Amino acid sequence: MSPVPAARMSGRAWALLLILCGTIFLEGSDVAMLAVAVPTIRADLGLTTGTAAWVMSGYVLGYAGFTLLGGRAADLLGRRRMFLTWLGVFLVFSMLGGFATDGWMLVLARFVTGVAAAFMTPAALSIITTSYPQGPQRDKALLVFAGVGAGGFSLGLVIGGLLTELGWRWVFFAPVFLAGALLLAALRLLPAEARPEPVHRGYDLAGAASAAAAMLLLAYGIVRLEHGGEGLGLTIGAFAAGLALVAAFIVIERRAKAPLVRLGIFRKAAMVRANLAALLFLGAFFGFQFIVTLYLQELRGWSSLQTAIALIAMGCDAVLAPILTPRLVNRYGHARVIFGGFLLAIVAYGLFLLVEMDWSYAAMFPTLIISGTAFALAYGPLTIAATDSVAEEEQGLAGGLLYTFTQFGSAVGISAATAVYGIAVAGADGSPGAVLDAYRTALVVPVVMVLLGAAVSAFGLRDARPADQRSQLLDASL
């Protein structure tokens, strides 16, 4: 897939970016819509609490478990081929989820949908990083891509609330229509690519199997943290087995003639630090949003639709990411903008530690708008930092690594906040004031995560490109 010209982008380049952004919007909105609909699904199908939780966790397992493999598959088997194939799988299993009549069917559909996203999303990201020349055009495309993905999640909360009012099955069917439209457009507009050169030394099947199994077990262990002390032995066993498989994977990759992951890529310190910072930022963001949702629905008694509309302020990143963030990156470089995003996140989450039982929406609004602004500043530039120094033939791998870190970050943030809340509320007397204190305790988790992320971004990330190259960013109009 050849890069688009370095001059102003053509209509074809715009159309390509629109399709890819539609895919990341689909992925983000799909997760958000289901998060709002789960209580209704549980009541309608008579699901147990554990099964309802696995409807959400199944997607996380599939996504986190296969993203690394998905990213590398895009490099080895063709980005266009992987994108189209797994977009089709996403469509089919979203539709099957809408027809589900039992909990196990929903969990299976969500797991396979997560696997599809694990292959589709890194392929979409690597199409951007190999189709737009490194520098202003690629930076702008990545910032728009990240902003649309975040906006998809924020708008998905509201869309999910509205669709749930019509019937929870529409939460599954709506993505089918969008995925179908994107698939038809992609078949027509995605440029053909040269057939990947055959891997004469064979595929690293042992590495692929050990990597997928390790990621699945580690993700399972993280998800089980939500259950606190319940089944602690199983949680510890999952972590131990996952870490053992990580060690086995490293040994396999060192000996493989055609490794799934070239271990030398981890010597790129800027990429590794960007991925770590992304893990901490996304974990804090989703952990905070989860606790705020519990506070509004369980303690304040707000409906799912009221909660979704309240949180829409966090969706300001969808507007700010493509408009404000490129200007700031142009002027200060992505490293400083990332650090600024972390500082704003610290302020936002710290303010909510003061939450009271009768807080008005006006009192919550500063935190919500600041947290959305922080996301706009940090997430897109982190995507740039995680892919900037990587060779074209490994862009799929770089995308897979980034989304592996972000998915694990999301799982860690939600699970850790849930576990801390569970411990705090278990030791409380059950009064509303004690429950409120438990929420405040859980909110410490996202604060600590963004503090750590700020330290990583302050001392680890650097913008190696000269200012005169960055100054072209605003001129690279899409």
Short mmCIF file of C-alpha atoms in Angstrom, two decimals:
data_model
loop_
_atom_site.label_atom_id
_atom_site.label_comp_id
_atom_site.label_asym_id
_atom_site.label_seq_id
_atom_site.Cartn_x
_atom_site.Cartn_y
_atom_site.Cartn_z
CA MET A 1 0.00 0.00 0.00
CA SER A 2 1.85 3.10 -1.20
CA PRO A 3 1.90 6.31 0.83
CA VAL A 4 -0.27 9.18 -0.34
CA PRO A 5 1.60 12.17 -1.82
CA ALA A 6 3.23 14.61 0.57
CA ALA A 7 1.18 17.55 -0.69
CA ARG A 8 -2.37 18.35 0.38
CA MET A 9 -4.44 15.20 0.61
CA SER A 10 -6.71 14.16 -2.19
CA GLY A 11 -10.31 13.05 -1.95
CA ARG A 12 -9.08 9.45 -2.03
CA ALA A 13 -6.88 10.08 1.01
CA TRP A 14 -9.81 11.69 2.81
CA ALA A 15 -12.04 8.71 1.98
CA LEU A 16 -9.41 6.28 3.25
CA LEU A 17 -9.11 8.12 6.55
CA LEU A 18 -12.90 8.31 6.85
CA ILE A 19 -13.23 4.52 6.53
CA LEU A 20 -10.48 3.85 9.06
CA CYS A 21 -11.92 6.39 11.51
CA GLY A 22 -15.32 4.76 11.03
CA THR A 23 -13.79 1.48 12.17
CA ILE A 24 -12.30 2.89 15.37
CA PHE A 25 -15.59 4.71 16.03
CA LEU A 26 -17.36 1.37 15.61
CA GLU A 27 -15.05 -0.32 18.09
CA GLY A 28 -15.32 2.44 20.71
CA SER A 29 -19.08 2.91 20.46
CA ASP A 30 -19.72 -0.84 20.51
CA VAL A 31 -18.02 -1.20 23.91
CA ALA A 32 -19.74 1.85 25.37
CA MET A 33 -23.21 0.89 24.19
CA LEU A 34 -22.96 -2.54 25.77
CA ALA A 35 -21.69 -1.08 29.05
CA VAL A 36 -24.93 0.91 29.34
CA ALA A 37 -27.15 -2.02 28.26
CA VAL A 38 -25.78 -4.80 30.53
CA PRO A 39 -28.20 -4.18 33.46
CA THR A 40 -31.18 -4.41 31.09
CA ILE A 41 -29.78 -7.53 29.39
CA ARG A 42 -29.25 -9.15 32.78
CA ALA A 43 -32.84 -8.49 33.83
CA ASP A 44 -34.35 -9.63 30.51
CA LEU A 45 -32.43 -12.89 30.20
CA GLY A 46 -32.29 -13.61 33.94
CA LEU A 47 -28.48 -13.71 34.00
CA THR A 48 -26.51 -14.17 37.19
CA THR A 49 -24.19 -11.38 38.29
CA GLY A 50 -21.17 -13.44 37.23
CA THR A 51 -22.53 -14.12 33.75
CA ALA A 52 -23.44 -10.46 33.28
CA ALA A 53 -19.90 -9.48 34.22
CA TRP A 54 -18.47 -11.95 31.69
CA VAL A 55 -20.56 -10.40 28.92
CA MET A 56 -18.23 -7.41 29.29
CA SER A 57 -15.11 -9.32 30.31
CA GLY A 58 -15.36 -11.75 27.39
CA TYR A 59 -14.71 -8.91 24.96
CA VAL A 60 -11.70 -7.74 26.99
CA LEU A 61 -10.25 -11.25 27.00
CA GLY A 62 -10.58 -11.62 23.26
CA TYR A 63 -9.20 -8.16 22.53
CA ALA A 64 -6.29 -8.21 24.96
CA GLY A 65 -5.44 -11.84 24.26
CA PHE A 66 -5.02 -11.53 20.50
CA THR A 67 -4.02 -7.92 19.78
CA LEU A 68 -0.29 -8.67 19.65
CA LEU A 69 -0.90 -11.55 17.25
CA GLY A 70 -3.34 -9.40 15.27
CA GLY A 71 -0.83 -6.62 14.80
CA ARG A 72 1.86 -8.96 13.54
CA ALA A 73 -0.59 -10.78 11.27
CA ALA A 74 -1.25 -7.47 9.50
CA ASP A 75 2.48 -7.20 8.69
CA LEU A 76 2.86 -10.82 7.56
CA LEU A 77 -0.46 -11.57 5.86
CA GLY A 78 -1.46 -8.16 4.52
CA ARG A 79 -3.05 -5.17 6.23
CA ARG A 80 -5.95 -4.85 3.79
CA ARG A 81 -6.71 -8.56 3.97
CA MET A 82 -6.71 -8.61 7.78
CA PHE A 83 -8.78 -5.43 7.98
CA LEU A 84 -11.52 -6.67 5.63
CA THR A 85 -11.62 -10.22 6.98
CA TRP A 86 -11.94 -9.30 10.62
CA LEU A 87 -14.33 -6.42 9.99
CA GLY A 88 -16.57 -9.09 8.45
CA VAL A 89 -16.14 -11.35 11.51
CA PHE A 90 -16.98 -8.37 13.77
CA LEU A 91 -20.18 -7.83 11.79
CA VAL A 92 -21.29 -11.48 11.91
CA PHE A 93 -20.77 -11.98 15.64
CA SER A 94 -22.33 -8.64 16.54
CA MET A 95 -25.42 -9.86 14.71
CA LEU A 96 -25.31 -13.23 16.50
CA GLY A 97 -25.13 -11.40 19.83
CA GLY A 98 -28.37 -9.63 18.96
CA PHE A 99 -30.11 -12.99 18.48
CA ALA A 100 -28.72 -14.51 21.71
CA THR A 101 -31.20 -16.16 24.05
CA ASP A 102 -28.83 -17.27 26.79
CA GLY A 103 -25.84 -15.92 28.67
CA TRP A 104 -23.26 -18.29 27.19
CA MET A 105 -24.25 -17.19 23.69
CA LEU A 106 -23.65 -13.55 24.59
CA VAL A 107 -20.29 -14.30 26.21
CA LEU A 108 -19.16 -16.29 23.16
CA ALA A 109 -20.32 -13.58 20.76
CA ARG A 110 -18.52 -10.89 22.75
CA PHE A 111 -15.33 -12.95 22.99
CA VAL A 112 -15.15 -13.50 19.22
CA THR A 113 -16.06 -9.84 18.60
CA GLY A 114 -13.13 -8.90 20.83
CA VAL A 115 -10.82 -11.20 18.84
CA ALA A 116 -12.06 -9.56 15.63
CA ALA A 117 -11.28 -6.11 17.05
CA ALA A 118 -7.82 -7.38 18.06
CA PHE A 119 -7.00 -8.09 14.40
CA MET A 120 -8.99 -5.26 12.81
CA THR A 121 -7.83 -2.28 14.89
CA PRO A 122 -4.04 -2.73 14.59
CA ALA A 123 -4.53 -3.33 10.86
CA ALA A 124 -6.41 -0.02 10.58
CA LEU A 125 -3.71 1.82 12.52
CA SER A 126 -0.91 0.31 10.44
CA ILE A 127 -2.75 1.27 7.22
CA ILE A 128 -2.60 4.88 8.41
CA THR A 129 1.07 4.73 9.40
CA THR A 130 2.05 3.17 6.06
CA SER A 131 -0.28 5.19 3.81
CA TYR A 132 0.55 8.69 5.07
CA PRO A 133 4.17 9.88 5.02
CA GLN A 134 5.87 10.27 8.37
CA GLY A 135 5.60 13.82 9.62
CA PRO A 136 2.74 16.34 9.53
CA GLN A 137 0.26 14.31 7.46
CA ARG A 138 0.66 11.14 9.48
CA ASP A 139 0.51 13.06 12.76
CA LYS A 140 -2.70 14.78 11.76
CA ALA A 141 -4.25 11.50 10.56
CA LEU A 142 -3.30 9.76 13.82
CA LEU A 143 -4.71 12.59 15.93
CA VAL A 144 -8.00 12.49 14.03
CA PHE A 145 -8.08 8.68 14.26
CA ALA A 146 -7.52 8.73 18.04
CA GLY A 147 -10.04 11.54 18.54
CA VAL A 148 -12.76 9.74 16.59
CA GLY A 149 -12.14 6.55 18.58
CA ALA A 150 -12.49 8.38 21.88
CA GLY A 151 -15.54 10.22 20.57
CA GLY A 152 -17.05 6.88 19.59
CA PHE A 153 -16.83 5.71 23.18
CA SER A 154 -18.31 8.92 24.58
CA LEU A 155 -21.15 9.10 22.05
CA GLY A 156 -21.69 5.36 22.42
CA LEU A 157 -22.77 5.90 26.01
CA VAL A 158 -25.61 8.15 24.88
CA ILE A 159 -26.48 6.04 21.82
CA GLY A 160 -26.49 2.94 24.02
CA GLY A 161 -28.87 4.58 26.46
CA LEU A 162 -31.26 5.53 23.66
CA LEU A 163 -31.10 2.13 21.95
CA THR A 164 -31.63 0.31 25.24
CA GLU A 165 -34.88 2.22 25.63
CA LEU A 166 -35.99 0.71 22.28
CA GLY A 167 -34.72 -2.76 23.18
CA TRP A 168 -31.28 -4.01 24.19
CA ARG A 169 -30.90 -6.12 21.04
CA TRP A 170 -30.52 -2.91 19.03
CA VAL A 171 -27.23 -2.38 20.88
CA PHE A 172 -25.94 -5.39 18.91
CA PHE A 173 -27.77 -4.74 15.66
CA ALA A 174 -26.76 -1.06 15.27
CA PRO A 175 -23.03 -1.92 14.89
CA VAL A 176 -24.01 -4.45 12.21
CA PHE A 177 -25.38 -1.71 9.96
CA LEU A 178 -22.32 0.52 10.49
CA ALA A 179 -19.90 -2.39 9.98
CA GLY A 180 -21.74 -3.38 6.81
CA ALA A 181 -21.51 0.14 5.38
CA LEU A 182 -17.81 0.34 6.26
CA LEU A 183 -17.11 -3.07 4.73
CA LEU A 184 -18.78 -2.13 1.43
CA ALA A 185 -16.91 1.18 1.31
CA ALA A 186 -13.59 -0.46 2.22
CA LEU A 187 -13.93 -3.09 -0.50
CA ARG A 188 -14.28 -0.29 -3.02
CA LEU A 189 -11.92 2.36 -1.67
CA LEU A 190 -9.12 0.59 0.20
CA PRO A 191 -6.23 0.47 -2.26
CA ALA A 192 -4.83 -2.87 -3.28
CA GLU A 193 -1.53 -3.84 -1.73
CA ALA A 194 1.29 -6.01 -2.93
CA ARG A 195 1.00 -9.60 -1.78
CA PRO A 196 3.22 -10.01 1.29
CA GLU A 197 6.41 -11.87 0.56
CA PRO A 198 6.21 -15.46 1.77
CA VAL A 199 7.99 -16.26 5.01
CA HIS A 200 10.36 -18.88 3.65
CA ARG A 201 11.47 -19.93 7.13
CA GLY A 202 7.91 -20.67 8.18
CA TYR A 203 5.50 -18.99 10.54
CA ASP A 204 6.22 -18.81 14.24
CA LEU A 205 3.26 -20.93 15.32
CA ALA A 206 4.77 -21.76 18.71
CA GLY A 207 5.36 -18.07 19.38
CA ALA A 208 1.84 -17.19 18.28
CA ALA A 209 0.28 -19.86 20.50
CA SER A 210 2.35 -18.96 23.57
CA ALA A 211 1.73 -15.23 23.12
CA ALA A 212 -2.03 -15.63 22.76
CA ALA A 213 -2.23 -18.04 25.71
CA ALA A 214 -0.09 -15.76 27.90
CA MET A 215 -2.16 -12.66 27.08
CA LEU A 216 -5.41 -14.56 27.67
CA LEU A 217 -4.28 -15.84 31.08
CA LEU A 218 -2.94 -12.46 32.20
CA ALA A 219 -6.11 -10.70 31.05
CA TYR A 220 -8.18 -13.34 32.85
CA GLY A 221 -6.18 -12.79 36.04
CA ILE A 222 -6.68 -9.03 35.81
CA VAL A 223 -10.43 -9.38 35.25
CA ARG A 224 -10.65 -11.71 38.25
CA LEU A 225 -9.20 -8.97 40.48
CA GLU A 226 -12.71 -7.52 40.49
CA HIS A 227 -13.83 -10.46 42.63
CA GLY A 228 -11.43 -9.56 45.45
CA GLY A 229 -10.65 -12.54 47.66
CA GLU A 230 -13.19 -14.80 45.96
CA GLY A 231 -11.34 -17.54 44.11
CA LEU A 232 -7.96 -16.01 44.97
CA GLY A 233 -6.13 -19.23 44.16
CA LEU A 234 -7.52 -19.23 40.61
CA THR A 235 -6.49 -15.60 40.13
CA ILE A 236 -2.94 -16.26 41.36
CA GLY A 237 -2.77 -19.39 39.20
CA ALA A 238 -3.81 -17.43 36.10
CA PHE A 239 -1.10 -14.83 36.71
CA ALA A 240 1.55 -17.48 37.40
CA ALA A 241 0.69 -19.47 34.28
CA GLY A 242 0.54 -16.29 32.19
CA LEU A 243 3.97 -15.12 33.37
CA ALA A 244 5.42 -18.59 32.76
CA LEU A 245 4.12 -18.46 29.19
CA VAL A 246 5.60 -14.96 28.75
CA ALA A 247 8.99 -16.44 29.74
CA ALA A 248 8.44 -19.32 27.31
CA PHE A 249 7.46 -16.86 24.57
CA ILE A 250 10.72 -14.92 25.05
CA VAL A 251 12.76 -18.13 24.78
CA ILE A 252 10.83 -19.18 21.65
CA GLU A 253 11.31 -15.80 19.98
CA ARG A 254 15.05 -15.80 20.65
CA ARG A 255 15.41 -19.16 18.93
CA ALA A 256 12.86 -18.74 16.13
CA LYS A 257 14.17 -18.26 12.58
CA ALA A 258 11.19 -16.04 11.75
CA PRO A 259 9.98 -14.73 15.13
CA LEU A 260 6.47 -13.43 15.60
CA VAL A 261 7.93 -10.49 17.53
CA ARG A 262 11.44 -9.27 16.91
CA LEU A 263 12.56 -8.72 20.49
CA GLY A 264 14.90 -5.96 19.36
CA ILE A 265 11.86 -3.70 18.90
CA PHE A 266 11.74 -3.35 22.69
CA ARG A 267 15.07 -1.55 22.54
CA LYS A 268 13.15 1.44 21.17
CA ALA A 269 12.87 3.19 24.51
CA ALA A 270 10.52 5.93 23.28
CA MET A 271 8.05 3.33 21.96
CA VAL A 272 8.12 1.27 25.17
CA ARG A 273 7.64 4.34 27.37
CA ALA A 274 4.81 5.60 25.18
CA ASN A 275 3.07 2.23 25.50
CA LEU A 276 3.54 2.23 29.27
CA ALA A 277 2.21 5.77 29.51
CA ALA A 278 -0.79 4.76 27.36
CA LEU A 279 -1.48 1.82 29.67
CA LEU A 280 -1.51 4.10 32.72
CA PHE A 281 -3.54 6.85 31.06
CA LEU A 282 -6.24 4.56 29.64
CA GLY A 283 -6.40 2.57 32.86
CA ALA A 284 -6.95 5.71 34.90
CA PHE A 285 -9.53 7.07 32.44
CA PHE A 286 -11.70 3.95 32.34
CA GLY A 287 -11.28 3.22 36.04
CA PHE A 288 -12.44 6.76 36.84
CA GLN A 289 -15.38 6.56 34.44
CA PHE A 290 -16.45 3.22 35.91
CA ILE A 291 -16.47 4.51 39.50
CA VAL A 292 -18.29 7.70 38.49
CA THR A 293 -20.93 5.59 36.72
CA LEU A 294 -21.43 3.50 39.87
CA TYR A 295 -21.70 6.67 41.97
CA LEU A 296 -24.34 8.19 39.71
CA GLN A 297 -26.45 5.06 39.19
CA GLU A 298 -26.15 3.18 42.48
CA LEU A 299 -25.76 5.97 45.04
CA ARG A 300 -27.58 8.81 43.33
CA GLY A 301 -30.21 6.67 41.58
CA TRP A 302 -29.72 8.13 38.10
CA SER A 303 -30.97 6.10 35.13
CA SER A 304 -28.56 4.70 32.54
CA LEU A 305 -29.69 7.35 30.05
CA GLN A 306 -29.27 10.20 32.56
CA THR A 307 -25.79 8.91 33.38
CA ALA A 308 -24.85 8.63 29.71
CA ILE A 309 -25.99 12.18 28.99
CA ALA A 310 -24.11 13.47 32.05
CA LEU A 311 -20.87 11.83 30.89
CA ILE A 312 -21.14 13.24 27.36
CA ALA A 313 -19.06 16.20 28.56
CA MET A 314 -16.10 13.82 28.57
CA GLY A 315 -16.67 13.47 24.82
CA CYS A 316 -15.27 16.95 24.18
CA ASP A 317 -12.10 15.13 23.11
CA ALA A 318 -13.82 14.21 19.83
CA VAL A 319 -13.82 17.92 18.92
CA LEU A 320 -10.59 18.99 20.59
CA ALA A 321 -8.38 16.14 19.34
CA PRO A 322 -8.50 17.07 15.61
CA ILE A 323 -8.68 20.85 16.16
CA LEU A 324 -6.70 21.88 19.25
CA THR A 325 -4.22 19.03 19.69
CA PRO A 326 -2.49 19.41 16.27
CA ARG A 327 -1.84 23.09 17.03
CA LEU A 328 -0.33 22.25 20.39
CA VAL A 329 1.79 19.43 18.93
CA ASN A 330 2.93 21.84 16.22
CA ARG A 331 4.04 24.41 18.77
CA TYR A 332 5.35 22.30 21.65
CA GLY A 333 5.96 18.77 20.29
CA HIS A 334 4.02 15.67 21.25
CA ALA A 335 6.06 14.92 24.41
CA ARG A 336 5.08 18.16 26.12
CA VAL A 337 1.46 17.84 25.03
CA ILE A 338 1.31 14.32 26.48
CA PHE A 339 2.72 15.58 29.77
CA GLY A 340 0.15 18.38 29.78
CA GLY A 341 -2.61 15.81 29.29
CA PHE A 342 -1.40 13.88 32.32
CA LEU A 343 -1.29 17.04 34.44
CA LEU A 344 -4.88 17.88 33.49
CA ALA A 345 -5.94 14.31 34.32
CA ILE A 346 -4.36 14.63 37.77
CA VAL A 347 -6.36 17.80 38.36
CA ALA A 348 -9.60 16.27 37.06
CA TYR A 349 -9.49 13.05 39.07
CA GLY A 350 -8.14 14.84 42.15
CA LEU A 351 -11.11 17.23 42.10
CA PHE A 352 -13.55 14.33 42.18
CA LEU A 353 -12.00 13.00 45.39
CA LEU A 354 -14.02 15.78 47.06
CA VAL A 355 -17.32 14.31 45.82
CA GLU A 356 -20.29 14.66 48.17
CA MET A 357 -23.61 12.87 48.45
CA ASP A 358 -25.62 15.76 47.05
CA TRP A 359 -23.21 17.15 44.46
CA SER A 360 -24.97 18.97 41.66
CA TYR A 361 -24.08 18.35 38.04
CA ALA A 362 -22.51 21.82 37.98
CA ALA A 363 -20.09 20.64 40.68
CA MET A 364 -19.16 17.55 38.64
CA PHE A 365 -18.87 19.35 35.31
CA PRO A 366 -15.32 20.75 35.77
CA THR A 367 -13.94 17.27 36.37
CA LEU A 368 -15.79 15.81 33.38
CA ILE A 369 -14.74 18.53 30.92
CA ILE A 370 -11.13 18.59 32.17
CA SER A 371 -10.83 14.81 31.94
CA GLY A 372 -12.12 14.91 28.35
CA THR A 373 -9.63 17.64 27.49
CA ALA A 374 -6.85 15.60 29.07
CA PHE A 375 -7.78 12.64 26.88
CA ALA A 376 -7.68 14.86 23.78
CA LEU A 377 -4.18 16.07 24.66
CA ALA A 378 -2.64 12.74 25.65
CA TYR A 379 -4.11 9.89 23.62
CA GLY A 380 -3.43 10.99 20.04
CA PRO A 381 0.15 12.14 20.72
CA LEU A 382 0.79 8.86 22.58
CA THR A 383 -0.23 7.05 19.38
CA ILE A 384 2.31 9.15 17.47
CA ALA A 385 5.04 8.43 20.02
CA ALA A 386 4.32 4.68 19.96
CA THR A 387 4.67 4.38 16.17
CA ASP A 388 7.02 7.21 15.19
CA SER A 389 10.36 5.40 15.29
CA VAL A 390 9.18 2.03 13.96
CA ALA A 391 10.04 0.74 10.48
CA GLU A 392 7.21 0.36 7.96
CA GLU A 393 7.42 -3.44 7.92
CA GLU A 394 6.75 -3.51 11.68
CA GLN A 395 3.98 -0.92 11.88
CA GLY A 396 1.37 -3.63 12.40
CA LEU A 397 3.40 -4.99 15.29
CA ALA A 398 3.73 -1.48 16.75
CA GLY A 399 -0.04 -1.03 16.53
CA GLY A 400 -0.58 -4.43 18.12
CA LEU A 401 1.73 -3.54 20.99
CA LEU A 402 -0.01 -0.20 21.54
CA TYR A 403 -3.48 -1.73 21.65
CA THR A 404 -2.27 -4.60 23.83
CA PHE A 405 -1.00 -2.07 26.36
CA THR A 406 -4.15 0.06 26.18
CA GLN A 407 -6.46 -2.95 26.58
CA PHE A 408 -4.49 -4.22 29.54
CA GLY A 409 -4.52 -0.70 30.95
CA SER A 410 -8.29 -0.51 30.65
CA ALA A 411 -8.68 -3.89 32.33
CA VAL A 412 -6.23 -3.02 35.11
CA GLY A 413 -7.86 0.35 35.77
CA ILE A 414 -11.39 -1.01 36.02
CA SER A 415 -10.44 -4.17 37.92
CA ALA A 416 -8.17 -2.39 40.41
CA ALA A 417 -10.75 0.32 41.10
CA THR A 418 -13.46 -2.33 41.50
CA ALA A 419 -11.31 -4.42 43.83
CA VAL A 420 -10.44 -1.42 46.02
CA TYR A 421 -14.09 -0.39 46.12
CA GLY A 422 -15.14 -3.94 47.05
CA ILE A 423 -12.64 -4.09 49.90
CA ALA A 424 -13.64 -0.65 51.18
CA VAL A 425 -17.38 -1.27 51.03
CA ALA A 426 -17.02 -4.71 52.64
CA GLY A 427 -15.52 -3.08 55.72
CA ALA A 428 -18.20 -0.38 55.86
CA ASP A 429 -21.49 -0.42 57.75
CA GLY A 430 -23.59 -0.14 54.59
CA SER A 431 -24.77 3.41 55.21
CA PRO A 432 -24.82 5.86 52.27
CA GLY A 433 -21.99 7.83 53.86
CA ALA A 434 -19.83 4.72 54.18
CA VAL A 435 -20.54 3.77 50.56
CA LEU A 436 -19.56 7.28 49.47
CA ASP A 437 -16.26 6.89 51.36
CA ALA A 438 -15.70 3.61 49.49
CA TYR A 439 -16.14 5.43 46.17
CA ARG A 440 -13.62 8.06 47.27
CA THR A 441 -11.16 5.32 48.20
CA ALA A 442 -11.57 3.66 44.81
CA LEU A 443 -11.00 7.00 43.07
CA VAL A 444 -7.46 6.99 44.46
CA VAL A 445 -6.61 4.28 41.90
CA PRO A 446 -6.94 6.51 38.80
CA VAL A 447 -5.17 9.36 40.61
CA VAL A 448 -2.17 7.12 41.36
CA MET A 449 -2.11 5.82 37.78
CA VAL A 450 -1.97 9.29 36.21
CA LEU A 451 0.68 10.38 38.71
CA LEU A 452 2.84 7.43 37.58
CA GLY A 453 2.05 8.21 33.95
CA ALA A 454 3.07 11.83 34.42
CA ALA A 455 6.43 10.66 35.77
CA VAL A 456 6.93 8.36 32.75
CA SER A 457 5.97 11.08 30.26
CA ALA A 458 8.04 13.75 32.01
CA PHE A 459 11.30 11.82 32.00
CA GLY A 460 10.90 9.23 29.27
CA LEU A 461 9.28 10.74 26.18
CA ARG A 462 11.12 12.96 23.75
CA ASP A 463 10.09 14.52 20.43
CA ALA A 464 13.06 13.80 18.23
CA ARG A 465 11.79 15.66 15.17
CA PRO A 466 12.95 19.23 14.57
CA ALA A 467 10.56 22.12 15.10
CA ASP A 468 10.61 23.10 11.42
CA GLN A 469 9.21 19.68 10.50
CA ARG A 470 6.52 19.92 13.18
CA SER A 471 5.58 23.36 11.93
CA GLN A 472 4.23 21.80 8.74
CA LEU A 473 1.51 20.01 10.70
CA LEU A 474 -1.07 22.75 10.41
CA ASP A 475 -0.35 23.14 6.69
CA ALA A 476 -0.98 19.45 6.02
CA SER A 477 -4.67 20.01 5.62
CA LEU A 478 -6.87 16.98 5.41
#
